[in-house]
PDB file of C-alpha atoms in Angstrom:
ATOM      1  CA  MET A1266      14.194 -15.497 -11.716  1.00  0.00           C
ATOM      2  CA  ALA A1267      14.019 -14.354  -8.149  1.00  0.00           C
ATOM      3  CA  CYS A1268      16.636 -11.760  -6.811  1.00  0.00           C
ATOM      4  CA  LEU A1269      18.136 -11.697  -3.379  1.00  0.00           C
ATOM      5  CA  ILE A1270      17.060  -8.316  -1.521  1.00  0.00           C
ATOM      6  CA  ASP A1271      20.281  -6.391  -1.685  1.00  0.00           C
ATOM      7  CA  HIS A1272      20.511  -4.999   1.995  1.00  0.00           C
ATOM      8  CA  SER A1273      23.437  -2.601   0.978  1.00  0.00           C
ATOM      9  CA  GLU A1274      21.217  -0.960  -1.560  1.00  0.00           C
ATOM     10  CA  ILE A1275      17.624  -0.966   0.007  1.00  0.00           C
ATOM     11  CA  HIS A1276      16.927   1.038   3.312  1.00  0.00           C
ATOM     12  CA  PRO A1277      17.294  -0.136   6.984  1.00  0.00           C
ATOM     13  CA  TRP A1278      13.585  -1.023   6.873  1.00  0.00           C
ATOM     14  CA  ILE A1279      13.975  -4.338   5.833  1.00  0.00           C
ATOM     15  CA  GLN A1280      16.393  -5.009   9.018  1.00  0.00           C
ATOM     16  CA  ILE A1281      14.101  -2.696  11.449  1.00  0.00           C
ATOM     17  CA  ILE A1282      10.624  -4.287  10.399  1.00  0.00           C
ATOM     18  CA  PRO A1283      11.618  -7.479   9.126  1.00  0.00           C
ATOM     19  CA  ARG A1284       9.348  -8.924   6.536  1.00  0.00           C
ATOM     20  CA  ASN A1285       9.283 -12.080   7.527  1.00  0.00           C
ATOM     21  CA  LEU A1286       7.576 -11.494  10.636  1.00  0.00           C
ATOM     22  CA  PHE A1287       4.433 -10.569   8.368  1.00  0.00           C
ATOM     23  CA  PHE A1288       4.119 -14.094   6.313  1.00  0.00           C
ATOM     24  CA  HIS A1289       2.934 -17.664   7.205  1.00  0.00           C
ATOM     25  CA  PRO A1290       5.903 -19.682   8.615  1.00  0.00           C
ATOM     26  CA  GLU A1291       5.838 -21.740   5.573  1.00  0.00           C
ATOM     27  CA  LEU A1292       6.848 -18.722   3.460  1.00  0.00           C
ATOM     28  CA  ILE A1293       9.513 -17.325   5.891  1.00  0.00           C
ATOM     29  CA  ARG A1294      12.115 -19.101   3.555  1.00  0.00           C
ATOM     30  CA  PHE A1295      11.182 -16.975   0.830  1.00  0.00           C
ATOM     31  CA  THR A1296      10.916 -13.646   2.647  1.00  0.00           C
ATOM     32  CA  HIS A1297      14.607 -12.678   1.715  1.00  0.00           C
ATOM     33  CA  LEU A1298      13.875 -12.852  -2.090  1.00  0.00           C
ATOM     34  CA  ASP A1299      12.632  -9.775  -4.067  1.00  0.00           C
ATOM     35  CA  ILE A1300       9.586 -11.392  -5.335  1.00  0.00           C
ATOM     36  CA  PRO A1301       5.802 -10.796  -4.551  1.00  0.00           C
ATOM     37  CA  LEU A1302       4.371 -13.228  -1.658  1.00  0.00           C
ATOM     38  CA  PRO A1303       1.201 -14.456  -0.763  1.00  0.00           C
ATOM     39  CA  VAL A1304      -0.361 -12.826   2.178  1.00  0.00           C
ATOM     40  CA  GLY A1305      -3.648 -15.374   2.036  1.00  0.00           C
ATOM     41  CA  LEU A1306      -7.050 -15.434   0.718  1.00  0.00           C
ATOM     42  CA  GLY A1307      -5.959 -14.926  -3.224  1.00  0.00           C
ATOM     43  CA  GLU A1308      -3.918 -11.649  -2.175  1.00  0.00           C
ATOM     44  CA  MET A1309      -0.362 -10.959  -2.857  1.00  0.00           C
ATOM     45  CA  ALA A1310       2.127  -8.760  -1.309  1.00  0.00           C
ATOM     46  CA  LEU A1311       4.274  -6.359  -3.383  1.00  0.00           C
ATOM     47  CA  ALA A1312       8.152  -7.259  -4.145  1.00  0.00           C
ATOM     48  CA  PRO A1313      10.022  -5.568  -1.540  1.00  0.00           C
ATOM     49  CA  SER A1314      12.019  -3.204  -4.265  1.00  0.00           C
ATOM     50  CA  LEU A1315       8.790  -2.136  -5.629  1.00  0.00           C
ATOM     51  CA  LEU A1316       7.089  -1.605  -2.319  1.00  0.00           C
ATOM     52  CA  TYR A1317      10.206   0.368  -1.316  1.00  0.00           C
ATOM     53  CA  SER A1318      10.558   2.404  -4.436  1.00  0.00           C
ATOM     54  CA  LEU A1319       6.819   3.494  -4.217  1.00  0.00           C
ATOM     55  CA  ILE A1320       7.488   4.695  -0.562  1.00  0.00           C
ATOM     56  CA  GLU A1321      10.324   6.620  -1.404  1.00  0.00           C
ATOM     57  CA  LYS A1322       8.195   8.237  -4.310  1.00  0.00           C
ATOM     58  CA  LEU A1323       5.628   9.409  -1.778  1.00  0.00           C
ATOM     59  CA  ASP A1324       8.391  11.687  -0.310  1.00  0.00           C
ATOM     60  CA  ILE A1325       6.730  11.178   3.136  1.00  0.00           C
ATOM     61  CA  GLN A1326       7.744  13.950   6.097  1.00  0.00           C
ATOM     62  CA  LYS A1327       7.259  13.092   9.601  1.00  0.00           C
ATOM     63  CA  ASP A1328       3.355  13.580  11.134  1.00  0.00           C
ATOM     64  CA  MET A1329       1.938  13.504   7.332  1.00  0.00           C
ATOM     65  CA  ASN A1330      -1.612  11.763   7.244  1.00  0.00           C
ATOM     66  CA  VAL A1331      -1.227   8.670   5.036  1.00  0.00           C
ATOM     67  CA  LEU A1332      -3.847   6.597   3.661  1.00  0.00           C
ATOM     68  CA  GLU A1333      -2.872   3.218   2.422  1.00  0.00           C
ATOM     69  CA  VAL A1334      -5.552   1.248   0.450  1.00  0.00           C
ATOM     70  CA  GLY A1335      -5.051  -2.176   0.825  1.00  0.00           C
ATOM     71  CA  THR A1336      -3.624  -3.382   4.205  1.00  0.00           C
ATOM     72  CA  GLY A1337      -2.799  -7.000   3.453  1.00  0.00           C
ATOM     73  CA  ASN A1338      -0.885  -8.421   5.604  1.00  0.00           C
ATOM     74  CA  GLY A1339       0.142  -4.868   7.505  1.00  0.00           C
ATOM     75  CA  TYR A1340       3.981  -4.949   6.145  1.00  0.00           C
ATOM     76  CA  THR A1341       3.275  -1.584   4.349  1.00  0.00           C
ATOM     77  CA  ALA A1342       1.284  -0.004   6.884  1.00  0.00           C
ATOM     78  CA  ALA A1343       4.042  -0.763   9.500  1.00  0.00           C
ATOM     79  CA  LEU A1344       7.037   0.692   7.544  1.00  0.00           C
ATOM     80  CA  LEU A1345       4.762   3.976   6.865  1.00  0.00           C
ATOM     81  CA  SER A1346       4.123   4.007  10.732  1.00  0.00           C
ATOM     82  CA  PHE A1347       7.767   3.807  11.302  1.00  0.00           C
ATOM     83  CA  LEU A1348       8.405   6.652   9.057  1.00  0.00           C
ATOM     84  CA  GLY A1349       6.576   8.545  11.724  1.00  0.00           C
ATOM     85  CA  THR A1350       3.208   9.383   9.787  1.00  0.00           C
ATOM     86  CA  LYS A1351      -0.230   9.176  10.913  1.00  0.00           C
ATOM     87  CA  VAL A1352      -1.332   6.177   9.125  1.00  0.00           C
ATOM     88  CA  LYS A1353      -4.823   5.041   8.238  1.00  0.00           C
ATOM     89  CA  THR A1354      -5.069   1.710   6.232  1.00  0.00           C
ATOM     90  CA  ILE A1355      -8.071   0.077   4.963  1.00  0.00           C
ATOM     91  CA  GLU A1356      -8.971  -3.238   3.528  1.00  0.00           C
ATOM     92  CA  ARG A1357     -11.960  -4.814   1.728  1.00  0.00           C
ATOM     93  CA  ASN A1358     -10.906  -8.551   3.474  1.00  0.00           C
ATOM     94  CA  ARG A1359     -12.200  -8.602   6.901  1.00  0.00           C
ATOM     95  CA  GLU A1360      -9.794 -11.824   7.458  1.00  0.00           C
ATOM     96  CA  LEU A1361      -6.924 -10.425   6.225  1.00  0.00           C
ATOM     97  CA  LEU A1362      -7.861  -7.188   8.445  1.00  0.00           C
ATOM     98  CA  LYS A1363      -7.737  -9.565  11.290  1.00  0.00           C
ATOM     99  CA  ARG A1364      -4.525 -11.013  10.630  1.00  0.00           C
ATOM    100  CA  ALA A1365      -3.006  -7.594   9.995  1.00  0.00           C
ATOM    101  CA  LYS A1366      -4.294  -6.125  13.298  1.00  0.00           C
ATOM    102  CA  GLU A1367      -2.859  -9.235  14.949  1.00  0.00           C
ATOM    103  CA  ASN A1368       0.580  -8.607  13.447  1.00  0.00           C
ATOM    104  CA  PHE A1369       0.443  -4.881  14.663  1.00  0.00           C
ATOM    105  CA  GLN A1370      -0.462  -6.234  18.012  1.00  0.00           C
ATOM    106  CA  LYS A1371       2.104  -8.519  18.230  1.00  0.00           C
ATOM    107  CA  LEU A1372       4.958  -5.964  17.221  1.00  0.00           C
ATOM    108  CA  GLU A1373       3.017  -2.720  19.402  1.00  0.00           C
ATOM    109  CA  ILE A1374       2.626  -0.798  16.444  1.00  0.00           C
ATOM    110  CA  GLN A1375      -0.170   1.946  16.878  1.00  0.00           C
ATOM    111  CA  LEU A1376      -1.821   3.086  13.599  1.00  0.00           C
ATOM    112  CA  GLU A1377      -5.472   3.161  12.729  1.00  0.00           C
ATOM    113  CA  SER A1378      -6.992   0.156  10.591  1.00  0.00           C
ATOM    114  CA  GLU A1379     -10.491  -0.211   9.376  1.00  0.00           C
ATOM    115  CA  TRP A1380     -12.608  -2.530   7.075  1.00  0.00           C
ATOM    116  CA  MET A1381     -13.624  -0.417   4.116  1.00  0.00           C
ATOM    117  CA  ASP A1382     -14.250  -0.781   0.407  1.00  0.00           C
ATOM    118  CA  VAL A1383     -12.983   2.036  -1.485  1.00  0.00           C
ATOM    119  CA  TYR A1384     -16.274   2.339  -3.730  1.00  0.00           C
ATOM    120  CA  SER A1385     -18.504   2.641  -0.597  1.00  0.00           C
ATOM    121  CA  ARG A1386     -20.214   5.233   1.026  1.00  0.00           C
ATOM    122  CA  ASP A1387     -17.811   5.041   3.890  1.00  0.00           C
ATOM    123  CA  PHE A1388     -14.721   5.723   1.909  1.00  0.00           C
ATOM    124  CA  ASP A1389     -16.678   9.198   0.611  1.00  0.00           C
ATOM    125  CA  GLN A1390     -16.520  10.159   3.954  1.00  0.00           C
ATOM    126  CA  LEU A1391     -13.042   9.883   4.817  1.00  0.00           C
ATOM    127  CA  PRO A1392     -10.930  13.170   5.086  1.00  0.00           C
ATOM    128  CA  LEU A1393      -8.359  14.359   3.034  1.00  0.00           C
ATOM    129  CA  PHE A1394      -4.858  12.899   3.120  1.00  0.00           C
ATOM    130  CA  ASP A1395      -1.503  14.100   2.395  1.00  0.00           C
ATOM    131  CA  ARG A1396      -0.272  10.949   1.021  1.00  0.00           C
ATOM    132  CA  ILE A1397      -2.218   8.066  -0.461  1.00  0.00           C
ATOM    133  CA  LEU A1398      -0.728   4.649  -1.408  1.00  0.00           C
ATOM    134  CA  VAL A1399      -3.069   2.178  -3.144  1.00  0.00           C
ATOM    135  CA  THR A1400      -1.665  -1.524  -3.546  1.00  0.00           C
ATOM    136  CA  GLY A1401      -4.126  -2.727  -5.901  1.00  0.00           C
ATOM    137  CA  GLY A1402      -4.610  -2.117  -9.567  1.00  0.00           C
ATOM    138  CA  ILE A1403      -7.474   0.660 -10.055  1.00  0.00           C
ATOM    139  CA  GLU A1404      -9.241   0.074 -13.525  1.00  0.00           C
ATOM    140  CA  GLY A1405     -11.340   3.234 -14.984  1.00  0.00           C
ATOM    141  CA  ASP A1406     -12.088   6.242 -13.131  1.00  0.00           C
ATOM    142  CA  TYR A1407      -9.796   7.303 -10.231  1.00  0.00           C
ATOM    143  CA  ASN A1408     -11.138  10.662  -9.273  1.00  0.00           C
ATOM    144  CA  PHE A1409     -12.859   9.151  -6.221  1.00  0.00           C
ATOM    145  CA  LEU A1410      -9.231   8.845  -5.016  1.00  0.00           C
ATOM    146  CA  GLU A1411      -7.898  12.187  -5.937  1.00  0.00           C
ATOM    147  CA  LYS A1412     -10.757  13.769  -4.320  1.00  0.00           C
ATOM    148  CA  LYS A1413      -9.153  12.413  -0.988  1.00  0.00           C
ATOM    149  CA  LEU A1414      -5.855  13.957  -1.674  1.00  0.00           C
ATOM    150  CA  ASN A1415      -4.523  17.209  -0.091  1.00  0.00           C
ATOM    151  CA  PRO A1416      -5.144  19.470  -2.984  1.00  0.00           C
ATOM    152  CA  LYS A1417      -1.841  21.780  -2.252  1.00  0.00           C
ATOM    153  CA  ASP A1418       0.806  19.248  -1.693  1.00  0.00           C
ATOM    154  CA  GLY A1419      -0.536  15.817  -1.879  1.00  0.00           C
ATOM    155  CA  ILE A1420       0.943  13.010  -3.891  1.00  0.00           C
ATOM    156  CA  LEU A1421      -1.357   9.865  -4.722  1.00  0.00           C
ATOM    157  CA  ILE A1422       0.393   6.780  -5.984  1.00  0.00           C
ATOM    158  CA  PHE A1423      -1.774   3.642  -7.664  1.00  0.00           C
ATOM    159  CA  PRO A1424      -1.232   1.247 -10.069  1.00  0.00           C
ATOM    160  CA  PHE A1425      -3.391   1.559 -13.132  1.00  0.00           C
ATOM    161  CA  GLY A1426      -4.931  -0.953 -15.203  1.00  0.00           C
ATOM    162  CA  GLY A1427      -7.064  -4.407 -14.915  1.00  0.00           C
ATOM    163  CA  GLU A1428      -6.255  -7.300 -12.864  1.00  0.00           C
ATOM    164  CA  TRP A1429      -5.353  -9.137 -15.926  1.00  0.00           C
ATOM    165  CA  ASP A1430      -3.291  -6.484 -17.973  1.00  0.00           C
ATOM    166  CA  ILE A1431       0.040  -5.100 -17.503  1.00  0.00           C
ATOM    167  CA  GLN A1432      -0.600  -1.950 -15.155  1.00  0.00           C
ATOM    168  CA  LYS A1433       1.368   1.439 -15.025  1.00  0.00           C
ATOM    169  CA  ILE A1434       2.199   2.966 -11.799  1.00  0.00           C
ATOM    170  CA  ILE A1435       0.502   6.426 -11.814  1.00  0.00           C
ATOM    171  CA  THR A1436       1.649   9.195  -9.665  1.00  0.00           C
ATOM    172  CA  ILE A1437      -0.420  12.462  -9.241  1.00  0.00           C
ATOM    173  CA  SER A1438       1.170  14.957  -7.295  1.00  0.00           C
ATOM    174  CA  TYR A1439       0.303  18.710  -6.163  1.00  0.00           C
ATOM    175  CA  GLN A1440       3.067  21.233  -5.746  1.00  0.00           C
ATOM    176  CA  ASN A1441       1.469  24.681  -4.487  1.00  0.00           C
ATOM    177  CA  GLY A1442      -1.610  23.472  -5.963  1.00  0.00           C
ATOM    178  CA  ILE A1443      -0.436  22.618  -9.434  1.00  0.00           C
ATOM    179  CA  LYS A1444      -1.459  19.153 -10.593  1.00  0.00           C
ATOM    180  CA  LYS A1445       1.088  16.806 -12.459  1.00  0.00           C
ATOM    181  CA  ILE A1446       0.623  13.313 -13.407  1.00  0.00           C
ATOM    182  CA  GLU A1447       3.264  10.593 -14.109  1.00  0.00           C
ATOM    183  CA  GLU A1448       3.628   7.079 -15.712  1.00  0.00           C
ATOM    184  CA  GLY A1449       5.841   5.180 -14.182  1.00  0.00           C
ATOM    185  CA  ALA A1450       7.013   1.388 -14.074  1.00  0.00           C
ATOM    186  CA  VAL A1451       4.826  -1.321 -15.343  1.00  0.00           C
ATOM    187  CA  CYS A1452       3.932  -3.993 -13.084  1.00  0.00           C
ATOM    188  CA  ARG A1453       1.137  -6.644 -12.452  1.00  0.00           C
ATOM    189  CA  ILE A1454      -0.757  -6.241  -9.336  1.00  0.00           C
ATOM    190  CA  ASP A1455      -4.163  -7.657  -7.786  1.00  0.00           C
ATOM    191  CA  GLY A1456      -7.313  -5.474  -9.087  1.00  0.00           C
ATOM    192  CA  LEU A1457      -9.573  -3.554  -6.782  1.00  0.00           C
ATOM    193  CA  LYS A1458     -12.978  -4.718  -8.054  1.00  0.00           C
ATOM    194  CA  LYS A1459     -16.287  -2.951  -7.689  1.00  0.00           C
ATOM    195  CA  ASP A1460     -18.093  -6.096  -7.420  1.00  0.00           C
ATOM    196  CA  LEU A1461     -16.650  -7.689  -4.417  1.00  0.00           C
ATOM    197  CA  THR A1462     -19.182  -8.708  -1.891  1.00  0.00           C
ATOM    198  CA  GLU A1463     -18.376  -8.424   2.030  1.00  0.00           C
ATOM    199  CA  ARG A1464     -16.133 -11.728   3.076  1.00  0.00           C
TER     200      ARG A1464
END
């Protein structure tokens, strides 16, 4: 059963950056519902309530360097940019990235977007980030993500588990260099596979 988005309880983000602007016209009638929606090419966008809760948990401050793994249709990156962060968003699917860039251009949103696989050498060469948000499930070792996190006061959030598993939201945070790991809500999100070929 789908729930309506409660505008009185959720941030004004839904009004400042309307969700419907990022989806295919045939899906616009569903964008007011609190449900995941397809962005094309077999990928799904998170339900608003889950997405907003993850962004809240990032505890974002203005001018932070933020990495989003999984651009999708660009909606999440747009929200992060609206919060005053310096956003870099990466996407493994070239066609999805192209569509996201078109959305950014249409809405005059300035941010850095790039085609990249998290399991590639290019990812290894990225700098450290204050915040990292992953929107695809991570299966197995996730140390490669943590290596890109500011070790003093960074926060990393990602779904842990295989594509067909019930996944847990994992939060790794540092406060004055002290590491903390939390397990949060369960969900089911598309996985980031190592064997994906370039599309």
